[in-house]
Amino acid sequence: LVVAHRCEVLSILPALYYLCARIPLETSIETIQTLPKDIAKNLLLGRDLLCDISQTLIKLSLQPSRGGTTRRICRLPQCPERFSTLLHARYPPGKMERRFIFLFDLPDRGILEGVGPGDNTICADCEAKYLILLTRGKGSGWEELPQIFLKKKWEDLLQKRQE
C-alpha cells in the first residue's frame, strides 16, 4: 500500500486498500501503526464505511419485496423468516471471523449460496429481487471504492496512469 502510494500507481490503490481493510483488526493492528498517518486514516475510515455498506445490504436483504409494488413486504409471510434463517446459518453470531462480511467477499448468490433456485426456501420474486440488489450493490460498491478510500473517482486514478 505504501509502495503503491510512493510510486504513484494510483489505479491499484482502491483494491489494495480493500484487501488491507478486510484483514481482521486483531491481525493488522500492529501494521496499521507503522503506516503513514494519512494512509492509516484512509484505511480505517474506508473500512468503517465498507462495514456500513455491507450491513446495509444485509438489512435490505431481510426486507423481501412484494412483486410489482413498492412495498417491501413479501406476499408470503415466511420469506422474511427464511431470509433471517439463511443469514444466521451463513453468518452465525459470535464468530469474530464472520463479524464483518465485506460486499465483495459475498458469494455471487450471497446468503442464497448453496440454495437452489426455486427450491421453496424463499419465493421466486424475493430471490430475484435479492440477487438484483446484490449485483447492483457490488457494482456500485466497485464504482465507489476509490471514493471510499481516496476521495477520488476511477477516472482520476486512471488519468494519472496515462500521464
XYZ file of C-alpha atoms in Angstrom:
163
model
C 0.000 0.000 0.000
C 2.748 2.435 0.960
C 4.860 1.471 -2.069
C 1.920 1.979 -4.428
C 1.418 5.461 -2.952
C 5.115 6.322 -3.251
C 5.306 5.049 -6.833
C 2.005 6.757 -7.660
C 0.426 3.572 -9.003
C -2.938 5.036 -8.183
C -5.123 2.663 -10.217
C -4.366 -0.286 -7.908
C -4.775 1.633 -4.646
C -8.527 1.069 -4.181
C -8.103 -2.707 -4.494
C -5.074 -2.667 -2.181
C -6.958 -0.634 0.418
C -9.850 -3.077 0.162
C -7.575 -6.099 0.652
C -5.950 -4.457 3.668
C -9.318 -3.364 5.119
C -10.630 -6.922 5.140
C -7.762 -8.163 7.307
C -9.141 -8.616 10.840
C -8.120 -5.798 13.177
C -6.680 -8.335 15.622
C -4.175 -9.268 12.915
C -3.474 -5.857 11.398
C -3.380 -3.584 14.436
C 0.428 -3.695 14.688
C 0.898 -2.982 10.987
C -1.579 -0.110 10.918
C 0.558 1.707 13.482
C 3.530 1.608 11.103
C 1.660 3.194 8.209
C 1.877 6.912 7.499
C -0.920 8.665 9.373
C -2.920 9.680 6.271
C -2.830 6.147 4.825
C -3.835 4.598 8.157
C -6.653 7.117 8.494
C -7.937 6.396 4.954
C -7.723 2.666 5.627
C -9.648 2.754 8.902
C -12.290 5.231 7.719
C -12.729 3.285 4.484
C -13.021 0.027 6.419
C -15.718 1.566 8.573
C -17.644 2.749 5.517
C -17.357 -0.694 3.892
C -18.766 -2.254 7.062
C -21.704 0.130 6.883
C -22.355 -0.651 3.203
C -22.221 -4.390 3.851
C -24.509 -4.173 6.869
C -26.976 -2.063 4.898
C -27.058 -4.670 2.143
C -27.745 -7.411 4.681
C -30.523 -5.345 6.298
C -32.122 -4.749 2.908
C -31.980 -8.469 2.174
C -34.117 -9.069 5.253
C -36.870 -6.952 3.728
C -38.109 -9.121 0.824
C -40.444 -7.290 -1.530
C -43.872 -7.928 -2.914
C -43.764 -8.325 -6.700
C -44.939 -5.347 -8.715
C -45.305 -2.958 -5.782
C -43.020 -0.606 -3.963
C -43.905 -2.028 -0.536
C -41.090 -4.076 0.957
C -43.317 -6.822 2.344
C -43.490 -10.216 0.658
C -46.787 -11.833 -0.228
C -45.582 -14.911 1.668
C -45.229 -14.265 5.408
C -42.489 -16.898 5.743
C -39.982 -15.195 3.375
C -38.552 -12.708 5.921
C -38.160 -15.529 8.446
C -36.460 -17.737 5.857
C -34.079 -14.927 4.869
C -33.235 -14.443 8.533
C -32.626 -18.179 8.996
C -30.331 -18.274 5.951
C -28.463 -15.217 7.190
C -27.874 -16.647 10.658
C -26.818 -20.011 9.226
C -24.309 -18.405 6.869
C -23.018 -15.844 9.388
C -23.578 -17.194 12.887
C -23.457 -14.635 15.704
C -20.431 -14.739 17.979
C -17.954 -15.763 15.271
C -15.353 -12.994 15.094
C -14.146 -14.107 11.645
C -17.710 -13.579 10.408
C -18.243 -10.256 12.162
C -17.846 -8.139 9.038
C -18.535 -9.672 5.676
C -17.480 -7.130 3.120
C -19.514 -6.611 -0.009
C -17.023 -8.103 -2.467
C -16.466 -11.155 -0.285
C -20.107 -12.173 -0.546
C -20.645 -15.089 -2.946
C -22.462 -14.339 -6.212
C -25.723 -15.568 -4.686
C -24.994 -14.002 -1.289
C -26.875 -15.694 1.534
C -28.583 -17.855 -1.088
C -25.303 -19.565 -1.985
C -25.907 -23.318 -1.952
C -29.664 -22.831 -2.131
C -31.044 -23.993 -5.469
C -33.157 -21.558 -7.481
C -36.837 -22.147 -6.832
C -36.318 -24.669 -4.038
C -39.077 -23.015 -1.979
C -36.692 -21.636 0.631
C -37.983 -18.199 -0.348
C -40.383 -17.170 -3.089
C -39.056 -16.653 -6.622
C -39.844 -12.921 -6.549
C -37.865 -12.331 -3.334
C -34.990 -14.430 -4.659
C -34.824 -12.446 -7.917
C -35.055 -9.086 -6.128
C -32.347 -10.081 -3.658
C -29.979 -11.194 -6.436
C -30.560 -7.923 -8.306
C -29.920 -5.983 -5.082
C -26.692 -7.915 -4.515
C -25.436 -7.494 -8.094
C -26.219 -3.778 -8.146
C -24.689 -3.337 -4.699
C -21.426 -4.919 -5.802
C -21.380 -2.846 -8.990
C -21.987 0.454 -7.253
C -19.592 -0.551 -4.470
C -16.839 -1.091 -7.029
C -17.558 2.292 -8.611
C -17.375 3.945 -5.178
C -14.224 2.144 -3.988
C -11.770 4.940 -4.945
C -14.068 7.498 -3.324
C -14.266 5.426 -0.137
C -10.503 5.247 0.359
C -9.013 8.120 -1.660
C -11.821 10.654 -2.165
C -11.234 10.307 -5.929
C -13.025 8.753 -8.896
C -11.731 5.911 -11.055
C -11.296 8.385 -13.928
C -8.926 10.488 -11.809
C -6.823 7.468 -10.904
C -6.687 6.114 -14.438
C -5.923 9.557 -15.881
C -2.840 9.824 -13.671
C -1.718 6.442 -15.010
C -1.934 7.652 -18.632
C 0.105 10.810 -17.998
